[in-house]
GROMACS .gro file of N, CA and C in nm:
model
  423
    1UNK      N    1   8.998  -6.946   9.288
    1UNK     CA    2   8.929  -6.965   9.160
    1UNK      C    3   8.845  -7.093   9.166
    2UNK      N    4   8.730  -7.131   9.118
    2UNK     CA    5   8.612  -7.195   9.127
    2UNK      C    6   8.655  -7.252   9.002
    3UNK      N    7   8.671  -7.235   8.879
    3UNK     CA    8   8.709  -7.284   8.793
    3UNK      C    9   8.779  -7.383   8.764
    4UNK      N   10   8.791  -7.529   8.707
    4UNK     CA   11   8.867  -7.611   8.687
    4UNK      C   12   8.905  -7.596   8.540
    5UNK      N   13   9.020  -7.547   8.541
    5UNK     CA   14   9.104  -7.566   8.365
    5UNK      C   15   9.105  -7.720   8.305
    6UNK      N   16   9.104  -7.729   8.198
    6UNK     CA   17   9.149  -7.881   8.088
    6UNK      C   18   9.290  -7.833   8.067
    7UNK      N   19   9.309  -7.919   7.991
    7UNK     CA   20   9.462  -7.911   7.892
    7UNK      C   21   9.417  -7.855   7.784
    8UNK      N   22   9.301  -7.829   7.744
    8UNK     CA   23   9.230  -7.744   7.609
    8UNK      C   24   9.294  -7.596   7.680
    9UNK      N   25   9.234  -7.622   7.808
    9UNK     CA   26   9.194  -7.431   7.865
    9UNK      C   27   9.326  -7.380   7.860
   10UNK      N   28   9.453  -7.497   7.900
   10UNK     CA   29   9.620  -7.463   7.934
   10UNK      C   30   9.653  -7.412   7.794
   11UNK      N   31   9.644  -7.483   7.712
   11UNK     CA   32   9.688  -7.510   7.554
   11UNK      C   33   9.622  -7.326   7.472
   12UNK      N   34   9.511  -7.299   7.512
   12UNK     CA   35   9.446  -7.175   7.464
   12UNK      C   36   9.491  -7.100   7.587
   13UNK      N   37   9.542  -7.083   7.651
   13UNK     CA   38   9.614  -6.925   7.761
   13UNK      C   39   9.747  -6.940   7.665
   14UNK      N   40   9.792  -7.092   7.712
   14UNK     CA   41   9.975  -7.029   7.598
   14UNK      C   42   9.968  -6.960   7.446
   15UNK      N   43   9.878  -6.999   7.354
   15UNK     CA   44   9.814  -6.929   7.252
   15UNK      C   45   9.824  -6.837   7.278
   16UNK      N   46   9.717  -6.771   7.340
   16UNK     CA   47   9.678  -6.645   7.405
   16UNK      C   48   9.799  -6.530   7.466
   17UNK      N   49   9.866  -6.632   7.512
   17UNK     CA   50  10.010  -6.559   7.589
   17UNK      C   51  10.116  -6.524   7.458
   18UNK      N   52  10.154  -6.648   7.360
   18UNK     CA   53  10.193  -6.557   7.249
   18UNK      C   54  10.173  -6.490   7.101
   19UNK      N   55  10.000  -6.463   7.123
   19UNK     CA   56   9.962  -6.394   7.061
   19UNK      C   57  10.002  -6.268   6.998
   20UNK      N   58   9.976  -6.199   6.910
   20UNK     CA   59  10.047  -6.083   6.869
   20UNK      C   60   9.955  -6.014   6.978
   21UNK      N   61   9.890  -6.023   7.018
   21UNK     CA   62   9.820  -5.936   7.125
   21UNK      C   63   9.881  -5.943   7.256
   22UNK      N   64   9.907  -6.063   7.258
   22UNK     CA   65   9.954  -6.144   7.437
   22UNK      C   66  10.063  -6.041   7.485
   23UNK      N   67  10.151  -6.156   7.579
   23UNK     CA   68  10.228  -6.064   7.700
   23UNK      C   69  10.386  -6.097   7.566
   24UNK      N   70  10.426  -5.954   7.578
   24UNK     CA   71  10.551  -5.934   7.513
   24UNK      C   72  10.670  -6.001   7.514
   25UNK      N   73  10.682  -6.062   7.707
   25UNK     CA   74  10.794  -6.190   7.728
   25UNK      C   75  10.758  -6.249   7.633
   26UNK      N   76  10.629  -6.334   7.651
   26UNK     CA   77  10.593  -6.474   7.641
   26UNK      C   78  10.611  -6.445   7.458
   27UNK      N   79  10.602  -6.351   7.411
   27UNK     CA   80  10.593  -6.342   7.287
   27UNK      C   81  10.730  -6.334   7.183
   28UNK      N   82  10.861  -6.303   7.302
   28UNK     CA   83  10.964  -6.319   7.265
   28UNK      C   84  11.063  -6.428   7.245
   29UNK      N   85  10.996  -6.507   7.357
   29UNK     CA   86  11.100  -6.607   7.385
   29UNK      C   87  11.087  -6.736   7.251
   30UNK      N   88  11.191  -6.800   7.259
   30UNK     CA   89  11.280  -6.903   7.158
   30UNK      C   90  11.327  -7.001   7.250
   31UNK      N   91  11.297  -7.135   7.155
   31UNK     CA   92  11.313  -7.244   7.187
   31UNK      C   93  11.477  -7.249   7.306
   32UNK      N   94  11.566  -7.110   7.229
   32UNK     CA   95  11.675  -7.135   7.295
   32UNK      C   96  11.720  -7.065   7.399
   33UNK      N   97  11.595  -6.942   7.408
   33UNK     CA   98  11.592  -6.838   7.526
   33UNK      C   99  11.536  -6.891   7.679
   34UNK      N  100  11.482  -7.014   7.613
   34UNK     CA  101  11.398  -7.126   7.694
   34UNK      C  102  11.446  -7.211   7.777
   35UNK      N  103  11.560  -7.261   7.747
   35UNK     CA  104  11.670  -7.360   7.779
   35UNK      C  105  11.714  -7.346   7.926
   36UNK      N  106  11.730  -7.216   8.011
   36UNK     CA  107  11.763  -7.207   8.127
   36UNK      C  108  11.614  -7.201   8.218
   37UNK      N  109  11.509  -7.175   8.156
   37UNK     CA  110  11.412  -7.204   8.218
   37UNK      C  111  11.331  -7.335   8.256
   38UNK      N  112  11.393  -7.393   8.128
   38UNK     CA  113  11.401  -7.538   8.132
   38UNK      C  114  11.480  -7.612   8.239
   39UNK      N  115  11.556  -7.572   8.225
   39UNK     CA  116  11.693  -7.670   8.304
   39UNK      C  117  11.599  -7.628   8.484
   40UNK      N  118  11.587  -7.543   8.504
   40UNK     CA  119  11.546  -7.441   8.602
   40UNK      C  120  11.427  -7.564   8.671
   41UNK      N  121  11.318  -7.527   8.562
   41UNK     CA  122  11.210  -7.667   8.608
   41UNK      C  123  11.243  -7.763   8.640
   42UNK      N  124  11.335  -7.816   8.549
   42UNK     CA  125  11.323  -7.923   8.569
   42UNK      C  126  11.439  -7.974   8.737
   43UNK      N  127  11.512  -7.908   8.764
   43UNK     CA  128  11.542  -7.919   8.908
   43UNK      C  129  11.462  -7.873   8.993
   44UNK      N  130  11.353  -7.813   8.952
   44UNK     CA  131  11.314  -7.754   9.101
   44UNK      C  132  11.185  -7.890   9.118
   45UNK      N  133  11.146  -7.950   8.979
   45UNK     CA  134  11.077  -8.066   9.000
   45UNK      C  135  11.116  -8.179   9.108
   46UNK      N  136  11.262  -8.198   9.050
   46UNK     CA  137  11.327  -8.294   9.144
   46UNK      C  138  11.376  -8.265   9.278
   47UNK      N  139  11.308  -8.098   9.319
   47UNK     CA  140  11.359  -8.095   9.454
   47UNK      C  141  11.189  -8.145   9.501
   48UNK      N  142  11.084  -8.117   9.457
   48UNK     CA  143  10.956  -8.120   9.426
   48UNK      C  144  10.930  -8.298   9.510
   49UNK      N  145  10.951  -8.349   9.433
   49UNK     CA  146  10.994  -8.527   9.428
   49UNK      C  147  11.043  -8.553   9.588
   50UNK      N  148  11.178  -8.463   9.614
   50UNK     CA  149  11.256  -8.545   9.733
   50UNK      C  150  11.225  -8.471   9.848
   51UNK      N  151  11.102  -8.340   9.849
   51UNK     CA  152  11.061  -8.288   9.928
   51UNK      C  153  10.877  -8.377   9.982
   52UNK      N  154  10.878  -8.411   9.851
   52UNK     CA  155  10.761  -8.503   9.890
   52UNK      C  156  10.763  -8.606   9.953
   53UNK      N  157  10.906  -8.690   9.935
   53UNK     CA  158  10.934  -8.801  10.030
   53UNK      C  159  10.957  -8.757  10.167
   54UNK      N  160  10.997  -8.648  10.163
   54UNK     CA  161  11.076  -8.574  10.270
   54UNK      C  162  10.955  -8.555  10.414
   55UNK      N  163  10.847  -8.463  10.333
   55UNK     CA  164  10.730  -8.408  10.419
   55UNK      C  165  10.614  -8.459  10.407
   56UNK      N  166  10.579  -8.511  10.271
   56UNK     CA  167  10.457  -8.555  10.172
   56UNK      C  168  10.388  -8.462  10.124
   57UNK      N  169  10.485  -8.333  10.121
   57UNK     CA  170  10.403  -8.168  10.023
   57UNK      C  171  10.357  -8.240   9.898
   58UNK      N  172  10.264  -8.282   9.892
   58UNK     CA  173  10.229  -8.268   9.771
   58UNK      C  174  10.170  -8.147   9.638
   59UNK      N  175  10.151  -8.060   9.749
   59UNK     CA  176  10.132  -7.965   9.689
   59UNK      C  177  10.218  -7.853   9.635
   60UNK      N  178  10.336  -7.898   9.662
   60UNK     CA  179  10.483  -7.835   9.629
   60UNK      C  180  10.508  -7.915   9.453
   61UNK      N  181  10.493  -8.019   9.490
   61UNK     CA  182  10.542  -8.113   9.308
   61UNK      C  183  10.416  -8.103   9.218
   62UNK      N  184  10.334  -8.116   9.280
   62UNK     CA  185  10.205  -8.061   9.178
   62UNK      C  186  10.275  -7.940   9.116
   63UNK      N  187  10.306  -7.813   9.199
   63UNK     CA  188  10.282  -7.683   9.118
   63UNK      C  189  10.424  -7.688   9.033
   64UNK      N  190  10.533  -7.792   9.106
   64UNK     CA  191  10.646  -7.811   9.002
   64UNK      C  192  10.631  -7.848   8.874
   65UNK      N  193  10.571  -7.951   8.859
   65UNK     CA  194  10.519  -8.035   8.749
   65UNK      C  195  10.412  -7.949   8.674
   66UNK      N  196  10.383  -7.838   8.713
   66UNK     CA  197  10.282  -7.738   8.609
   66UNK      C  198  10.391  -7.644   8.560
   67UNK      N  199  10.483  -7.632   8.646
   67UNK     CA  200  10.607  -7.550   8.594
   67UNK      C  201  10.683  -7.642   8.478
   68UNK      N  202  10.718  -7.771   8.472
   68UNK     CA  203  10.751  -7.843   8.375
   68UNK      C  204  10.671  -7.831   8.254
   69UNK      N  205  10.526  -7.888   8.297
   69UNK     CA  206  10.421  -7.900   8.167
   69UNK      C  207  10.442  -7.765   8.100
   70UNK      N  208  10.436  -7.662   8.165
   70UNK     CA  209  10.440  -7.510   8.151
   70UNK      C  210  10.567  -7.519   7.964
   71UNK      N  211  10.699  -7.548   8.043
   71UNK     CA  212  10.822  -7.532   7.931
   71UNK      C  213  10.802  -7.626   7.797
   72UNK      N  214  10.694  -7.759   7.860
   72UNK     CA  215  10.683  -7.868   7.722
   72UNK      C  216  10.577  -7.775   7.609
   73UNK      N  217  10.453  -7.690   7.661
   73UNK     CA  218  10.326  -7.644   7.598
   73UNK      C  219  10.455  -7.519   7.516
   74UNK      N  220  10.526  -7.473   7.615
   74UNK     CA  221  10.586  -7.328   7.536
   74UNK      C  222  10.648  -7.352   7.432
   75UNK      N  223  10.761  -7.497   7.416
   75UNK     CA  224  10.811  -7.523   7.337
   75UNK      C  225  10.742  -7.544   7.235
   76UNK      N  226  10.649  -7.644   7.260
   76UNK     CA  227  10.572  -7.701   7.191
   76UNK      C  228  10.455  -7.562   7.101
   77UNK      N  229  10.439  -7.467   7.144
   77UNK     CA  230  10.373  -7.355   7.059
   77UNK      C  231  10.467  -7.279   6.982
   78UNK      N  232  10.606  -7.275   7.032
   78UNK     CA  233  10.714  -7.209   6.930
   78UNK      C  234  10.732  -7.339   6.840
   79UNK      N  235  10.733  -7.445   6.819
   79UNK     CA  236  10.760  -7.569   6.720
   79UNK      C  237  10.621  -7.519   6.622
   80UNK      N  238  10.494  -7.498   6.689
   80UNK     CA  239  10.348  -7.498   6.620
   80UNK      C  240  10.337  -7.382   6.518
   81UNK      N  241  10.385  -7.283   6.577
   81UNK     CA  242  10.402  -7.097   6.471
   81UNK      C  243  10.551  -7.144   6.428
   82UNK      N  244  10.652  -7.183   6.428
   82UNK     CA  245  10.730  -7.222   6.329
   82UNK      C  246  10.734  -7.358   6.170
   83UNK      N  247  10.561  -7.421   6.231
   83UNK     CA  248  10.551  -7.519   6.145
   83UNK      C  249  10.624  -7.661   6.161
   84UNK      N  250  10.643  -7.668   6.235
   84UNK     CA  251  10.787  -7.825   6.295
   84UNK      C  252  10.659  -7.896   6.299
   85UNK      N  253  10.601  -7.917   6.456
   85UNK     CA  254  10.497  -7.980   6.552
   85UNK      C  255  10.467  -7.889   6.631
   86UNK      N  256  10.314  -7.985   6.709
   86UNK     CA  257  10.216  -7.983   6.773
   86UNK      C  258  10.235  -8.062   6.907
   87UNK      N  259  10.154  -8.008   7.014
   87UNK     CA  260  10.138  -8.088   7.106
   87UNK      C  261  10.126  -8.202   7.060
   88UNK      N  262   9.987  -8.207   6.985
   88UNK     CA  263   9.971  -8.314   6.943
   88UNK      C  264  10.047  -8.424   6.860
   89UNK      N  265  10.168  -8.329   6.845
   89UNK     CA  266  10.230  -8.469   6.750
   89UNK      C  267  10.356  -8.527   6.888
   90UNK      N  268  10.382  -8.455   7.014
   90UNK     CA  269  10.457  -8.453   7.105
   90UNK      C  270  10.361  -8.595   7.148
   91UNK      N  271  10.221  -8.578   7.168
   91UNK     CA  272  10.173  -8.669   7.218
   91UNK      C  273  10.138  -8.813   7.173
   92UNK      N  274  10.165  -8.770   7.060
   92UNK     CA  275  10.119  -8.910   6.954
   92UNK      C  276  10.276  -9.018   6.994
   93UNK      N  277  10.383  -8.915   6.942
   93UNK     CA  278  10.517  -8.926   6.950
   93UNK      C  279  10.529  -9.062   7.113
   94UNK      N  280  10.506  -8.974   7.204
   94UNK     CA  281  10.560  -9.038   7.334
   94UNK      C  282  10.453  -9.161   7.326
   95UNK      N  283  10.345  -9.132   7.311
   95UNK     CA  284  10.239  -9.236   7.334
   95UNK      C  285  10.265  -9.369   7.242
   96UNK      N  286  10.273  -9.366   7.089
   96UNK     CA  287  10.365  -9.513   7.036
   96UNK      C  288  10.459  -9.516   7.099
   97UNK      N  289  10.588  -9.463   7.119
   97UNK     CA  290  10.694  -9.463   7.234
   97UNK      C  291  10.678  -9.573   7.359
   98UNK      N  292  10.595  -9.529   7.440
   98UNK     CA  293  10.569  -9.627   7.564
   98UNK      C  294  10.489  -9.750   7.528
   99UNK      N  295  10.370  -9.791   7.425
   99UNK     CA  296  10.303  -9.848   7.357
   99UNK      C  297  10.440  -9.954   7.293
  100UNK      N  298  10.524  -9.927   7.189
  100UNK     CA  299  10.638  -9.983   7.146
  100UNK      C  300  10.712 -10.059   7.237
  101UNK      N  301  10.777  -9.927   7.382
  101UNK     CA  302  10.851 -10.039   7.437
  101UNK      C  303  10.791 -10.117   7.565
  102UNK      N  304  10.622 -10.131   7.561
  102UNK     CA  305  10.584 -10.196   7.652
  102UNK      C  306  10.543 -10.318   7.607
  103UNK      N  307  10.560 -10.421   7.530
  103UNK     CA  308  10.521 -10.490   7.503
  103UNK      C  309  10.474 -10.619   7.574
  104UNK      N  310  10.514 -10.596   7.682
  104UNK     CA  311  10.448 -10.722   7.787
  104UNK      C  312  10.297 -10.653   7.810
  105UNK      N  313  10.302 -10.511   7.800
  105UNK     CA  314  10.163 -10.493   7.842
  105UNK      C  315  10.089 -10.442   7.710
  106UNK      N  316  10.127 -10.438   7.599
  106UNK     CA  317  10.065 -10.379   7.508
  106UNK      C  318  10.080 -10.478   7.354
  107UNK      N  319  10.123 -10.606   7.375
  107UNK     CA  320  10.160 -10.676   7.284
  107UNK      C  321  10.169 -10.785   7.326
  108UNK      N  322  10.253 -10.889   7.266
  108UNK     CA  323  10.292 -11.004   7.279
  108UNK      C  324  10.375 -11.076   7.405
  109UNK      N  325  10.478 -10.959   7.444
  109UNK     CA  326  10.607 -10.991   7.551
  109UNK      C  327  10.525 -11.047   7.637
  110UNK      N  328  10.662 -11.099   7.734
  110UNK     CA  329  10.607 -11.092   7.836
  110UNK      C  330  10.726 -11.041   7.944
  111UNK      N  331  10.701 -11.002   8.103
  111UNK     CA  332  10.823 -10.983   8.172
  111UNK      C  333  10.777 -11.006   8.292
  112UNK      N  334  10.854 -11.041   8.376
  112UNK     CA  335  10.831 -11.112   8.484
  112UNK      C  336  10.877 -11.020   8.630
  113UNK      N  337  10.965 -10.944   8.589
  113UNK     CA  338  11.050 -10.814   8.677
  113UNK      C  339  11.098 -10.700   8.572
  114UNK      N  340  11.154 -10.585   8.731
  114UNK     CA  341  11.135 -10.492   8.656
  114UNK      C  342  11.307 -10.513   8.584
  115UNK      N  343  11.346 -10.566   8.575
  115UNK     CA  344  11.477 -10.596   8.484
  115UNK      C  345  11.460 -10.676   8.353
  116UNK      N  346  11.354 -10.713   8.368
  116UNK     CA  347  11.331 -10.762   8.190
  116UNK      C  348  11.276 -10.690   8.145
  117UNK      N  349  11.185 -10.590   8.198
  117UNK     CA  350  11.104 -10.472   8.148
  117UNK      C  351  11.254 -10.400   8.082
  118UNK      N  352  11.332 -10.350   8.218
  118UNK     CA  353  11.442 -10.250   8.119
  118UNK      C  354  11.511 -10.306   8.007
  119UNK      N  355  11.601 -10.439   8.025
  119UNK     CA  356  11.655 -10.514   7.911
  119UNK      C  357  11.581 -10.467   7.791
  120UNK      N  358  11.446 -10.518   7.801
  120UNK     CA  359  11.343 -10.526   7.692
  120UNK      C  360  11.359 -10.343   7.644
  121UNK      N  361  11.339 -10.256   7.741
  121UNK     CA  362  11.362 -10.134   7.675
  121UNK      C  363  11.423 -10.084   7.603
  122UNK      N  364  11.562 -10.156   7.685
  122UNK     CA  365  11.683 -10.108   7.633
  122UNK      C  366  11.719 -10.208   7.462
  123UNK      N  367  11.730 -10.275   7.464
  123UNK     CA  368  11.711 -10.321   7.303
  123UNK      C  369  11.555 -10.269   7.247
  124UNK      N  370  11.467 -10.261   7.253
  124UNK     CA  371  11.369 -10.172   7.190
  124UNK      C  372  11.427 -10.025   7.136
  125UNK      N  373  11.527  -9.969   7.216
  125UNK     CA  374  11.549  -9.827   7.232
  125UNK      C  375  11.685  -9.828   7.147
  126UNK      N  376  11.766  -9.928   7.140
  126UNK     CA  377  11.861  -9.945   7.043
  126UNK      C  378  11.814  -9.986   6.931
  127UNK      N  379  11.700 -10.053   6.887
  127UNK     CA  380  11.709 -10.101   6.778
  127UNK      C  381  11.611  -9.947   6.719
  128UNK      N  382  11.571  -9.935   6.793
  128UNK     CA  383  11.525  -9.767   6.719
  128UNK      C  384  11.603  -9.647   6.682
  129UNK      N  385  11.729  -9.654   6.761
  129UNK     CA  386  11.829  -9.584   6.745
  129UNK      C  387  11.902  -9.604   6.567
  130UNK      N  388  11.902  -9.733   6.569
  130UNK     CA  389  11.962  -9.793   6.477
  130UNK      C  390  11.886  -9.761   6.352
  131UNK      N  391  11.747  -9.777   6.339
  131UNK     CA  392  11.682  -9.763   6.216
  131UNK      C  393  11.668  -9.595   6.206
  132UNK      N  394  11.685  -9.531   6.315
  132UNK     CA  395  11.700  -9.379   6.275
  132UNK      C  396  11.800  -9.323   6.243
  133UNK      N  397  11.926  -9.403   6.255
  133UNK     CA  398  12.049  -9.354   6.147
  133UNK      C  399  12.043  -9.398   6.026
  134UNK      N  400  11.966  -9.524   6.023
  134UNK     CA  401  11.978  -9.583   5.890
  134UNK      C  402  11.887  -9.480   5.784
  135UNK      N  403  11.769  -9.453   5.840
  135UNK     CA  404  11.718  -9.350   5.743
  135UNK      C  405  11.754  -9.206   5.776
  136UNK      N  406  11.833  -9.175   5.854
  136UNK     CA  407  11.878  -9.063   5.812
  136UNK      C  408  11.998  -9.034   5.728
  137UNK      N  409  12.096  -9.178   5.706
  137UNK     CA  410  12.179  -9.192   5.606
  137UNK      C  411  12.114  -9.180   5.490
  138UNK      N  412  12.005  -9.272   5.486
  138UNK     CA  413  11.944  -9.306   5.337
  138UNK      C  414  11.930  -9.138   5.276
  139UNK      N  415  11.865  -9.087   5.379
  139UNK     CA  416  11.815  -8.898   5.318
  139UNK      C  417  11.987  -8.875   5.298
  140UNK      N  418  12.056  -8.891   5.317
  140UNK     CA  419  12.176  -8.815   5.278
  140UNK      C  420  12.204  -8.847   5.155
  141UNK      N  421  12.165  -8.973   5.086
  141UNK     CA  422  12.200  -9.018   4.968
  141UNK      C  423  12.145  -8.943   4.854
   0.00000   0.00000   0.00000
């Protein structure tokens, strides 16, 4: 194929795939019918990874990692026709995420190794933990 796809072109085939028109699998499956296909990717990624150290296939973890992206877009279109989220809110989501806990590179911090980077994560990542029970108590009230 001569063609180079976007993440537009990926994003409109999964559409397309569970369309009321599309392919009948793709049109059946649930976030929870999903789960072993998931798990599935995501090891064959990490054989993907230690085969690349192994040989330098790179062309083995590429097509893994389209098999991953593959389960995030599917989920992510059963969240979109159920009304939850969007890619786009997956992306907004992770993107403050790394933005938040990078703050040596995106703020004020600073870190000197990669062990103040994690420290720094790791209280970033607790204290977020923390304010998301707190308002999910508050909704209980």
């Amino acid at each position: 194929m001569d063609k180079r796809y976007s993440f537009t072109d990926f994003r409109e085939i999964i559409r397309r795939l569970r369309a009321p028109d599309g392919c009948p699998w793709d049109r059946e499956q649930t976030h929870e019918s999903l789960i072993p296909c998931m798990l599935e990717e995501a090891q064959e990624a990490v054989e993907g990874i230690r085969l690349l150290e192994e040989t330098k296939d790179a062309d083995n973890l590429c097509e893994e990692l389209g098999d991953v992206l593959l389960q995030v877009m599917m989920h992510s279109q059963i969240a979109e026709e159920e009304g939850l989220f969007t890619i786009d809110d997956v992306i907004q989501g992770i993107s403050e995420k790394m933005i938040r806990r990078h703050p040596h590179v995106f703020g004020r911090g600073t870190a000197n190794s990669s062990a103040e980077v994690l420290q720094t994560w790791e209280e970033i990542k607790k204290r977020e933990k923390e304010e998301k029970a707190r308002k999910n108590a508050e909704k209980k009230l």
